[in-house]
PDB file of C-alpha atoms in Angstrom:
ATOM      1  CA  VAL W  27     -64.696 -64.210 -36.116  1.00 68.00           C
ATOM      2  CA  ALA W  28     -66.234 -65.528 -39.329  1.00 68.00           C
ATOM      3  CA  LYS W  29     -65.670 -69.046 -37.962  1.00 75.00           C
ATOM      4  CA  GLY W  30     -67.244 -68.276 -34.579  1.00 78.00           C
ATOM      5  CA  GLY W  31     -64.095 -67.204 -32.741  1.00 85.00           C
ATOM      6  CA  SER W  32     -63.619 -64.354 -30.238  1.00 91.00           C
ATOM      7  CA  ILE W  33     -61.133 -61.484 -30.008  1.00 93.00           C
ATOM      8  CA  LEU W  34     -59.723 -59.871 -26.882  1.00 94.00           C
ATOM      9  CA  PHE W  35     -58.866 -56.149 -27.036  1.00 95.00           C
ATOM     10  CA  VAL W  36     -55.937 -55.251 -24.779  1.00 95.00           C
ATOM     11  CA  GLY W  37     -54.934 -51.662 -24.036  1.00 93.00           C
ATOM     12  CA  THR W  38     -54.306 -50.487 -20.489  1.00 93.00           C
ATOM     13  CA  LYS W  39     -52.652 -47.135 -21.190  1.00 92.00           C
ATOM     14  CA  ARG W  40     -54.693 -44.082 -20.349  1.00 91.00           C
ATOM     15  CA  GLN W  41     -55.128 -42.892 -23.950  1.00 91.00           C
ATOM     16  CA  ALA W  42     -56.509 -46.275 -25.057  1.00 92.00           C
ATOM     17  CA  GLN W  43     -58.849 -47.217 -22.206  1.00 92.00           C
ATOM     18  CA  GLN W  44     -62.032 -45.580 -23.482  1.00 93.00           C
ATOM     19  CA  SER W  45     -61.437 -46.412 -27.155  1.00 93.00           C
ATOM     20  CA  ILE W  46     -60.740 -50.069 -26.353  1.00 95.00           C
ATOM     21  CA  ALA W  47     -63.923 -50.426 -24.291  1.00 94.00           C
ATOM     22  CA  GLU W  48     -66.135 -48.702 -26.878  1.00 93.00           C
ATOM     23  CA  ALA W  49     -64.757 -50.659 -29.841  1.00 94.00           C
ATOM     24  CA  ALA W  50     -65.106 -54.021 -28.079  1.00 93.00           C
ATOM     25  CA  SER W  51     -68.654 -53.206 -26.994  1.00 92.00           C
ATOM     26  CA  LYS W  52     -69.667 -52.249 -30.551  1.00 92.00           C
ATOM     27  CA  CYS W  53     -68.702 -55.639 -31.980  1.00 91.00           C
ATOM     28  CA  ALA W  54     -69.732 -57.756 -28.935  1.00 90.00           C
ATOM     29  CA  GLN W  55     -66.170 -58.774 -28.084  1.00 93.00           C
ATOM     30  CA  TYR W  56     -64.108 -58.640 -24.872  1.00 95.00           C
ATOM     31  CA  TYR W  57     -61.541 -56.197 -23.539  1.00 95.00           C
ATOM     32  CA  ILE W  58     -59.057 -55.484 -20.759  1.00 95.00           C
ATOM     33  CA  ASN W  59     -58.361 -51.776 -20.319  1.00 92.00           C
ATOM     34  CA  TYR W  60     -57.387 -51.321 -16.673  1.00 91.00           C
ATOM     35  CA  ARG W  61     -54.630 -53.768 -15.714  1.00 91.00           C
ATOM     36  CA  TRP W  62     -53.486 -57.072 -17.134  1.00 92.00           C
ATOM     37  CA  LEU W  63     -53.621 -59.697 -14.404  1.00 91.00           C
ATOM     38  CA  GLY W  64     -50.759 -62.174 -14.604  1.00 89.00           C
ATOM     39  CA  GLY W  65     -52.047 -65.564 -15.687  1.00 90.00           C
ATOM     40  CA  THR W  66     -55.204 -64.279 -17.358  1.00 92.00           C
ATOM     41  CA  LEU W  67     -54.575 -66.680 -20.256  1.00 93.00           C
ATOM     42  CA  THR W  68     -52.203 -69.285 -18.800  1.00 93.00           C
ATOM     43  CA  ASN W  69     -54.175 -69.665 -15.553  1.00 92.00           C
ATOM     44  CA  TRP W  70     -57.706 -69.297 -16.873  1.00 92.00           C
ATOM     45  CA  ASN W  71     -59.305 -71.540 -14.247  1.00 91.00           C
ATOM     46  CA  THR W  72     -58.310 -69.187 -11.422  1.00 91.00           C
ATOM     47  CA  VAL W  73     -59.408 -66.150 -13.388  1.00 92.00           C
ATOM     48  CA  SER W  74     -62.760 -67.781 -14.143  1.00 92.00           C
ATOM     49  CA  ASN W  75     -63.295 -68.280 -10.398  1.00 92.00           C
ATOM     50  CA  SER W  76     -62.696 -64.563  -9.875  1.00 92.00           C
ATOM     51  CA  ILE W  77     -65.240 -63.834 -12.609  1.00 93.00           C
ATOM     52  CA  LEU W  78     -67.785 -66.024 -10.803  1.00 93.00           C
ATOM     53  CA  ARG W  79     -67.098 -64.055  -7.627  1.00 93.00           C
ATOM     54  CA  LEU W  80     -67.697 -60.814  -9.543  1.00 92.00           C
ATOM     55  CA  LYS W  81     -71.041 -62.086 -10.815  1.00 92.00           C
ATOM     56  CA  ASP W  82     -72.023 -63.134  -7.292  1.00 91.00           C
ATOM     57  CA  LEU W  83     -71.289 -59.633  -6.014  1.00 90.00           C
ATOM     58  CA  GLU W  84     -73.321 -58.095  -8.830  1.00 89.00           C
ATOM     59  CA  ALA W  85     -76.259 -60.339  -7.902  1.00 88.00           C
ATOM     60  CA  PHE W  86     -76.575 -58.700  -4.461  1.00 87.00           C
ATOM     61  CA  ASP W  87     -79.571 -56.391  -4.182  1.00 83.00           C
ATOM     62  CA  GLU W  88     -80.328 -53.722  -1.598  1.00 83.00           C
ATOM     63  CA  SER W  89     -82.376 -56.032   0.607  1.00 85.00           C
ATOM     64  CA  GLN W  90     -79.484 -58.492   0.848  1.00 86.00           C
ATOM     65  CA  LEU W  91     -76.926 -55.748   1.463  1.00 84.00           C
ATOM     66  CA  ALA W  92     -79.093 -54.410   4.279  1.00 86.00           C
ATOM     67  CA  LEU W  93     -78.385 -57.607   6.240  1.00 87.00           C
ATOM     68  CA  PHE W  94     -74.670 -56.748   6.421  1.00 88.00           C
ATOM     69  CA  THR W  95     -73.053 -54.206   8.690  1.00 89.00           C
ATOM     70  CA  LYS W  96     -71.781 -50.915   7.328  1.00 90.00           C
ATOM     71  CA  LYS W  97     -68.168 -52.109   7.315  1.00 92.00           C
ATOM     72  CA  GLU W  98     -69.074 -55.332   5.521  1.00 91.00           C
ATOM     73  CA  ARG W  99     -71.005 -53.384   2.868  1.00 90.00           C
ATOM     74  CA  LEU W 100     -68.001 -51.129   2.270  1.00 92.00           C
ATOM     75  CA  ASN W 101     -65.731 -54.150   1.874  1.00 92.00           C
ATOM     76  CA  ILE W 102     -68.156 -55.721  -0.603  1.00 91.00           C
ATOM     77  CA  GLU W 103     -68.332 -52.492  -2.633  1.00 91.00           C
ATOM     78  CA  LYS W 104     -64.533 -52.195  -2.721  1.00 93.00           C
ATOM     79  CA  GLU W 105     -64.129 -55.791  -3.812  1.00 92.00           C
ATOM     80  CA  HIS W 106     -66.747 -55.351  -6.514  1.00 92.00           C
ATOM     81  CA  GLN W 107     -65.088 -52.200  -7.863  1.00 92.00           C
ATOM     82  CA  LYS W 108     -61.662 -53.853  -7.914  1.00 92.00           C
ATOM     83  CA  LEU W 109     -62.886 -56.962  -9.730  1.00 92.00           C
ATOM     84  CA  ASN W 110     -65.022 -54.952 -12.142  1.00 92.00           C
ATOM     85  CA  LEU W 111     -62.076 -52.776 -13.187  1.00 92.00           C
ATOM     86  CA  SER W 112     -59.842 -55.765 -13.884  1.00 91.00           C
ATOM     87  CA  LEU W 113     -62.360 -58.340 -15.146  1.00 92.00           C
ATOM     88  CA  GLY W 114     -65.451 -56.365 -16.158  1.00 91.00           C
ATOM     89  CA  GLY W 115     -64.583 -56.573 -19.856  1.00 93.00           C
ATOM     90  CA  ILE W 116     -64.157 -60.368 -19.845  1.00 94.00           C
ATOM     91  CA  LYS W 117     -66.849 -61.440 -17.372  1.00 91.00           C
ATOM     92  CA  ASP W 118     -68.938 -62.898 -20.230  1.00 90.00           C
ATOM     93  CA  MET W 119     -66.004 -64.676 -21.898  1.00 91.00           C
ATOM     94  CA  LYS W 120     -66.556 -68.436 -21.580  1.00 89.00           C
ATOM     95  CA  ASN W 121     -63.086 -69.531 -22.700  1.00 91.00           C
ATOM     96  CA  ILE W 122     -59.721 -68.114 -23.742  1.00 92.00           C
ATOM     97  CA  PRO W 123     -59.930 -65.917 -26.873  1.00 93.00           C
ATOM     98  CA  ASP W 124     -58.852 -66.932 -30.368  1.00 92.00           C
ATOM     99  CA  MET W 125     -56.910 -63.722 -31.059  1.00 93.00           C
ATOM    100  CA  LEU W 126     -55.482 -60.678 -29.271  1.00 94.00           C
ATOM    101  CA  PHE W 127     -55.544 -57.094 -30.515  1.00 95.00           C
ATOM    102  CA  VAL W 128     -52.935 -55.120 -28.569  1.00 95.00           C
ATOM    103  CA  ILE W 129     -52.160 -51.414 -28.260  1.00 94.00           C
ATOM    104  CA  ASP W 130     -48.554 -50.652 -27.135  1.00 91.00           C
ATOM    105  CA  THR W 131     -46.590 -53.909 -27.138  1.00 93.00           C
ATOM    106  CA  ASN W 132     -44.063 -52.552 -24.627  1.00 92.00           C
ATOM    107  CA  LYS W 133     -46.706 -52.018 -21.954  1.00 92.00           C
ATOM    108  CA  GLU W 134     -48.577 -55.248 -22.741  1.00 93.00           C
ATOM    109  CA  ALA W 135     -45.481 -57.489 -22.969  1.00 93.00           C
ATOM    110  CA  ILE W 136     -46.849 -59.956 -20.395  1.00 94.00           C
ATOM    111  CA  ALA W 137     -50.081 -60.428 -22.338  1.00 94.00           C
ATOM    112  CA  ILE W 138     -48.129 -61.081 -25.554  1.00 94.00           C
ATOM    113  CA  LYS W 139     -45.884 -63.633 -23.813  1.00 94.00           C
ATOM    114  CA  GLU W 140     -48.892 -65.509 -22.420  1.00 94.00           C
ATOM    115  CA  ALA W 141     -50.585 -65.536 -25.824  1.00 94.00           C
ATOM    116  CA  LYS W 142     -47.381 -66.769 -27.457  1.00 93.00           C
ATOM    117  CA  LYS W 143     -47.052 -69.529 -24.879  1.00 93.00           C
ATOM    118  CA  ILE W 144     -50.578 -70.812 -25.538  1.00 93.00           C
ATOM    119  CA  GLY W 145     -50.398 -70.278 -29.285  1.00 93.00           C
ATOM    120  CA  ILE W 146     -52.889 -67.428 -29.656  1.00 94.00           C
ATOM    121  CA  PRO W 147     -52.135 -65.116 -32.626  1.00 94.00           C
ATOM    122  CA  VAL W 148     -51.484 -61.468 -31.784  1.00 95.00           C
ATOM    123  CA  VAL W 149     -52.369 -58.379 -33.830  1.00 94.00           C
ATOM    124  CA  ALA W 150     -50.610 -55.286 -32.499  1.00 94.00           C
ATOM    125  CA  ILE W 151     -50.022 -51.628 -33.316  1.00 94.00           C
ATOM    126  CA  LEU W 152     -46.254 -51.080 -33.508  1.00 93.00           C
ATOM    127  CA  ASP W 153     -44.718 -47.665 -32.990  1.00 92.00           C
ATOM    128  CA  THR W 154     -41.084 -46.812 -33.765  1.00 90.00           C
ATOM    129  CA  ASN W 155     -40.043 -47.782 -30.255  1.00 90.00           C
ATOM    130  CA  SER W 156     -42.110 -51.006 -30.081  1.00 90.00           C
ATOM    131  CA  SER W 157     -40.792 -54.547 -30.148  1.00 86.00           C
ATOM    132  CA  THR W 158     -42.015 -57.076 -32.682  1.00 88.00           C
ATOM    133  CA  ASP W 159     -41.335 -60.108 -30.464  1.00 89.00           C
ATOM    134  CA  GLY W 160     -44.350 -62.387 -30.305  1.00 90.00           C
ATOM    135  CA  VAL W 161     -46.432 -60.291 -32.721  1.00 93.00           C
ATOM    136  CA  ASP W 162     -47.863 -62.337 -35.575  1.00 93.00           C
ATOM    137  CA  PHE W 163     -49.577 -59.501 -37.464  1.00 93.00           C
ATOM    138  CA  PRO W 164     -47.782 -56.182 -36.904  1.00 93.00           C
ATOM    139  CA  ILE W 165     -49.491 -52.927 -37.940  1.00 93.00           C
ATOM    140  CA  PRO W 166     -47.175 -49.881 -38.019  1.00 93.00           C
ATOM    141  CA  GLY W 167     -48.761 -46.832 -36.455  1.00 92.00           C
ATOM    142  CA  ASN W 168     -48.754 -44.283 -33.660  1.00 92.00           C
ATOM    143  CA  ASP W 169     -49.808 -45.855 -30.353  1.00 89.00           C
ATOM    144  CA  ASP W 170     -49.616 -42.667 -28.266  1.00 91.00           C
ATOM    145  CA  ALA W 171     -52.215 -40.337 -29.810  1.00 91.00           C
ATOM    146  CA  SER W 172     -55.754 -40.973 -28.588  1.00 92.00           C
ATOM    147  CA  ARG W 173     -57.297 -40.061 -31.957  1.00 93.00           C
ATOM    148  CA  ALA W 174     -55.052 -42.548 -33.770  1.00 94.00           C
ATOM    149  CA  ILE W 175     -55.908 -45.273 -31.255  1.00 94.00           C
ATOM    150  CA  SER W 176     -59.646 -44.628 -31.664  1.00 94.00           C
ATOM    151  CA  LEU W 177     -59.207 -44.881 -35.453  1.00 94.00           C
ATOM    152  CA  TYR W 178     -57.453 -48.258 -35.153  1.00 94.00           C
ATOM    153  CA  CYS W 179     -60.102 -49.573 -32.782  1.00 94.00           C
ATOM    154  CA  ASP W 180     -62.950 -48.436 -35.041  1.00 94.00           C
ATOM    155  CA  LEU W 181     -61.379 -50.140 -38.060  1.00 94.00           C
ATOM    156  CA  VAL W 182     -60.888 -53.384 -36.141  1.00 93.00           C
ATOM    157  CA  SER W 183     -64.476 -53.339 -34.813  1.00 93.00           C
ATOM    158  CA  LYS W 184     -65.850 -52.760 -38.337  1.00 93.00           C
ATOM    159  CA  THR W 185     -63.755 -55.654 -39.628  1.00 92.00           C
ATOM    160  CA  ILE W 186     -65.128 -57.899 -36.878  1.00 92.00           C
ATOM    161  CA  LEU W 187     -68.687 -56.855 -37.716  1.00 90.00           C
ATOM    162  CA  ASP W 188     -68.046 -57.710 -41.370  1.00 89.00           C
ATOM    163  CA  GLY W 189     -66.801 -61.135 -40.301  1.00 87.00           C
ATOM    164  CA  MET W 190     -69.896 -61.701 -38.183  1.00 85.00           C
ATOM    165  CA  GLU W 191     -72.080 -60.635 -41.104  1.00 83.00           C
ATOM    166  CA  SER W 192     -70.371 -63.121 -43.434  1.00 81.00           C
ATOM    167  CA  GLN W 193     -70.825 -65.845 -40.801  1.00 75.00           C
ATOM    168  CA  LEU W 194     -74.557 -65.146 -40.578  1.00 76.00           C
ATOM    169  CA  GLY W 195     -74.795 -64.989 -44.355  1.00 72.00           C
ATOM    170  CA  SER W 196     -73.114 -68.364 -44.746  1.00 69.00           C
ATOM    171  CA  ALA W 197     -75.564 -69.786 -42.193  1.00 65.00           C
ATOM    172  CA  GLY W 198     -78.466 -68.794 -44.459  1.00 63.00           C
ATOM    173  CA  ILE W 199     -79.770 -65.923 -42.325  1.00 62.00           C
ATOM    174  CA  ASP W 200     -81.225 -63.031 -44.315  1.00 56.00           C
ATOM    175  CA  LEU W 201     -79.719 -59.898 -42.796  1.00 52.00           C
ATOM    176  CA  GLY W 202     -82.004 -57.621 -44.815  1.00 55.00           C
ATOM    177  CA  GLU W 203     -85.120 -59.103 -43.290  1.00 56.00           C
ATOM    178  CA  ALA W 204     -86.468 -57.184 -40.301  1.00 48.00           C
ATOM    179  CA  GLN W 205     -89.662 -57.486 -38.302  1.00 51.00           C
ATOM    180  CA  THR W 206     -89.995 -53.725 -37.903  1.00 51.00           C
ATOM    181  CA  PRO W 207     -88.733 -51.871 -41.001  1.00 48.00           C
ATOM    182  CA  LEU W 208     -86.770 -48.713 -40.429  1.00 46.00           C
ATOM    183  CA  SER W 209     -88.410 -45.380 -41.124  1.00 48.00           C
ATOM    184  CA  GLU W 210     -87.283 -43.660 -44.306  1.00 45.00           C
ATOM    185  CA  ASP W 211     -87.605 -40.151 -42.892  1.00 48.00           C
ATOM    186  CA  LEU W 212     -84.294 -38.391 -42.636  1.00 47.00           C
ATOM    187  CA  PRO W 213     -83.418 -36.532 -39.423  1.00 50.00           C
ATOM    188  CA  GLU W 214     -83.001 -33.253 -41.334  1.00 54.00           C
ATOM    189  CA  GLU W 215     -86.508 -33.500 -42.781  1.00 55.00           C
ATOM    190  CA  LYS W 216     -87.943 -34.097 -39.319  1.00 55.00           C
ATOM    191  CA  MET W 217     -86.121 -31.056 -37.982  1.00 62.00           C
ATOM    192  CA  LEU W 218     -87.397 -28.888 -40.852  1.00 59.00           C
ATOM    193  CA  GLU W 219     -90.959 -30.103 -40.332  1.00 62.00           C
ATOM    194  CA  GLN W 220     -90.745 -29.328 -36.625  1.00 65.00           C
ATOM    195  CA  ALA W 221     -89.355 -25.841 -37.338  1.00 63.00           C
ATOM    196  CA  VAL W 222     -92.177 -25.068 -39.806  1.00 56.00           C
ATOM    197  CA  ALA W 223     -94.770 -26.318 -37.324  1.00 62.00           C
ATOM    198  CA  ASP W 224     -93.289 -24.114 -34.597  1.00 66.00           C
ATOM    199  CA  GLU W 225     -93.560 -21.099 -36.911  1.00 60.00           C
ATOM    200  CA  ILE W 226     -97.165 -21.835 -37.951  1.00 60.00           C
ATOM    201  CA  ILE W 227     -98.504 -22.396 -34.422  1.00 56.00           C
ATOM    202  CA  PRO W 228     -97.708 -18.854 -33.093  1.00 54.00           C
ATOM    203  CA  GLU W 229     -99.380 -17.311 -36.190  1.00 52.00           C
ATOM    204  CA  ASP W 230    -102.526 -19.341 -35.567  1.00 51.00           C
ATOM    205  CA  LYS W 231    -102.501 -18.254 -31.941  1.00 53.00           C
ATOM    206  CA  LYS W 232    -102.216 -14.596 -32.990  1.00 51.00           C
ATOM    207  CA  GLU W 233    -105.163 -14.941 -35.398  1.00 53.00           C
ATOM    208  CA  ALA W 234    -107.211 -16.636 -32.693  1.00 52.00           C
ATOM    209  CA  ASP W 235    -106.334 -13.941 -30.135  1.00 54.00           C
ATOM    210  CA  GLU W 236    -107.317 -11.009 -32.394  1.00 54.00           C
ATOM    211  CA  PRO W 237    -111.119 -11.671 -32.383  1.00 51.00           C
ATOM    212  CA  LYS W 238    -110.927 -12.216 -28.637  1.00 49.00           C
ATOM    213  CA  ALA W 239    -109.298  -8.825 -28.231  1.00 48.00           C
ATOM    214  CA  HIS W 240    -111.995  -7.133 -30.404  1.00 50.00           C
ATOM    215  CA  SER W 241    -114.752  -8.812 -28.426  1.00 50.00           C
ATOM    216  CA  GLY W 242    -113.088  -7.679 -25.202  1.00 49.00           C
ATOM    217  CA  GLU W 243    -113.016  -4.085 -26.433  1.00 47.00           C
ATOM    218  CA  VAL W 244    -116.708  -4.246 -27.393  1.00 42.00           C
ATOM    219  CA  ASN W 245    -117.614  -5.593 -23.969  1.00 48.00           C
ATOM    220  CA  LEU W 246    -115.654  -2.824 -22.317  1.00 40.00           C
ATOM    221  CA  GLU W 247    -117.508  -0.264 -24.427  1.00 45.00           C
ATOM    222  CA  HIS W 248    -120.839  -1.762 -23.400  1.00 45.00           C
ATOM    223  CA  LYS W 249    -119.848  -1.780 -19.787  1.00 44.00           C
ATOM    224  CA  SER W 250    -118.626   1.793 -19.917  1.00 44.00           C
ATOM    225  CA  SER W 251    -121.831   2.941 -21.640  1.00 44.00           C
ATOM    226  CA  ASP W 252    -123.939   1.079 -19.090  1.00 45.00           C
ATOM    227  CA  GLY W 253    -121.932   2.625 -16.297  1.00 45.00           C
ATOM    228  CA  THR W 254    -122.469   6.167 -17.582  1.00 44.00           C
ATOM    229  CA  GLU W 255    -126.196   5.560 -17.981  1.00 43.00           C
ATOM    230  CA  ASP W 256    -126.459   4.314 -14.419  1.00 43.00           C
ATOM    231  CA  ARG W 257    -124.491   7.288 -13.095  1.00 44.00           C
ATOM    232  CA  SER W 258    -126.699   9.736 -15.016  1.00 42.00           C
ATOM    233  CA  LYS W 259    -129.791   8.015 -13.629  1.00 42.00           C
ATOM    234  CA  VAL W 260    -128.419   8.277 -10.125  1.00 41.00           C
ATOM    235  CA  GLY W 261    -127.663  11.963 -10.666  1.00 47.00           C
ATOM    236  CA  VAL W 262    -131.234  12.710 -11.905  1.00 43.00           C
ATOM    237  CA  SER W 263    -132.837  10.971  -8.945  1.00 48.00           C
ATOM    238  CA  GLU W 264    -130.715  12.943  -6.504  1.00 53.00           C
ATOM    239  CA  LYS W 265    -131.680  16.209  -8.176  1.00 49.00           C
ATOM    240  CA  ALA W 266    -135.387  15.267  -8.011  1.00 48.00           C
ATOM    241  CA  GLN W 267    -135.101  14.541  -4.309  1.00 55.00           C
ATOM    242  CA  GLU W 268    -133.490  17.944  -3.711  1.00 62.00           C
ATOM    243  CA  ILE W 269    -136.254  19.686  -5.646  1.00 53.00           C
ATOM    244  CA  VAL W 270    -138.946  17.882  -3.640  1.00 46.00           C
ATOM    245  CA  LYS W 271    -137.245  18.798  -0.379  1.00 56.00           C
ATOM    246  CA  ALA W 272    -137.020  22.434  -1.457  1.00 57.00           C
ATOM    247  CA  ASP W 273    -140.727  22.504  -2.312  1.00 55.00           C
ATOM    248  CA  VAL W 274    -141.647  20.956   1.026  1.00 47.00           C
ATOM    249  CA  SER W 275    -139.548  23.466   2.945  1.00 54.00           C
ATOM    250  CA  SER W 276    -141.059  26.423   1.010  1.00 53.00           C
ATOM    251  CA  GLU W 277    -144.568  25.192   1.753  1.00 50.00           C
ATOM    252  CA  THR W 278    -143.837  24.950   5.455  1.00 49.00           C
ATOM    253  CA  VAL W 279    -142.443  28.494   5.457  1.00 44.00           C
ATOM    254  CA  THR W 280    -145.605  29.881   3.755  1.00 48.00           C
ATOM    255  CA  ASP W 281    -147.840  28.081   6.188  1.00 49.00           C
ATOM    256  CA  LYS W 282    -146.028  29.635   9.126  1.00 44.00           C
ATOM    257  CA  GLY W 283    -146.331  33.099   7.554  1.00 45.00           C
ATOM    258  CA  LYS W 284    -150.081  32.734   7.259  1.00 41.00           C
TER     259      LYS W 284
END
């Protein structure tokens, strides 16, 4: 990798599929984690044609798919899914890789034979039941546990990143230089600041609501006092009208008596 080469991660067993894909994506390398197609290395021209077909299918947009019938669209989707599973990890690989990293040599025996035939070095994890035939750099380890496989893949990806860093350093590129410097604030400090802000805001709201509540009570008192005054006024006027009516009726009675 330090000399500009590429590495192909190979691991098609269920426990290794996700770890292989993640590790290869971290270090910008290639992987095969679904099924090894016979002739992937020895018959690269045919495989490259299949990769071109995969890219053509990915280039279809909805407007172009709308021109096909429903059955034709289903066939295109099936073909795309099939090619993507088998060749999705190597669709950007321009040429055969310079090295293979293999998980479970028994399951990937065909890949090791093809690499040996072409002269590609192989790095493999060897369990107690694994064969060392065709493996140039054997690494003893458990190839069945998913946690162990993820550990191996992480170590290999970090090693590749170190090689890429040394390549850039030898080319005179300053890796410490960045157009946008990273912020020095730690995530924990941000969380603490947010928590303190959340605690201060409710207190401020309470203090702001208290004078509003006092003003509301004062207004209610004014309203209630005004209401009682109005009711008393209404009561006095009614009593005055009754007194006037009584006086008028008494006067009429006296006039009739006379």
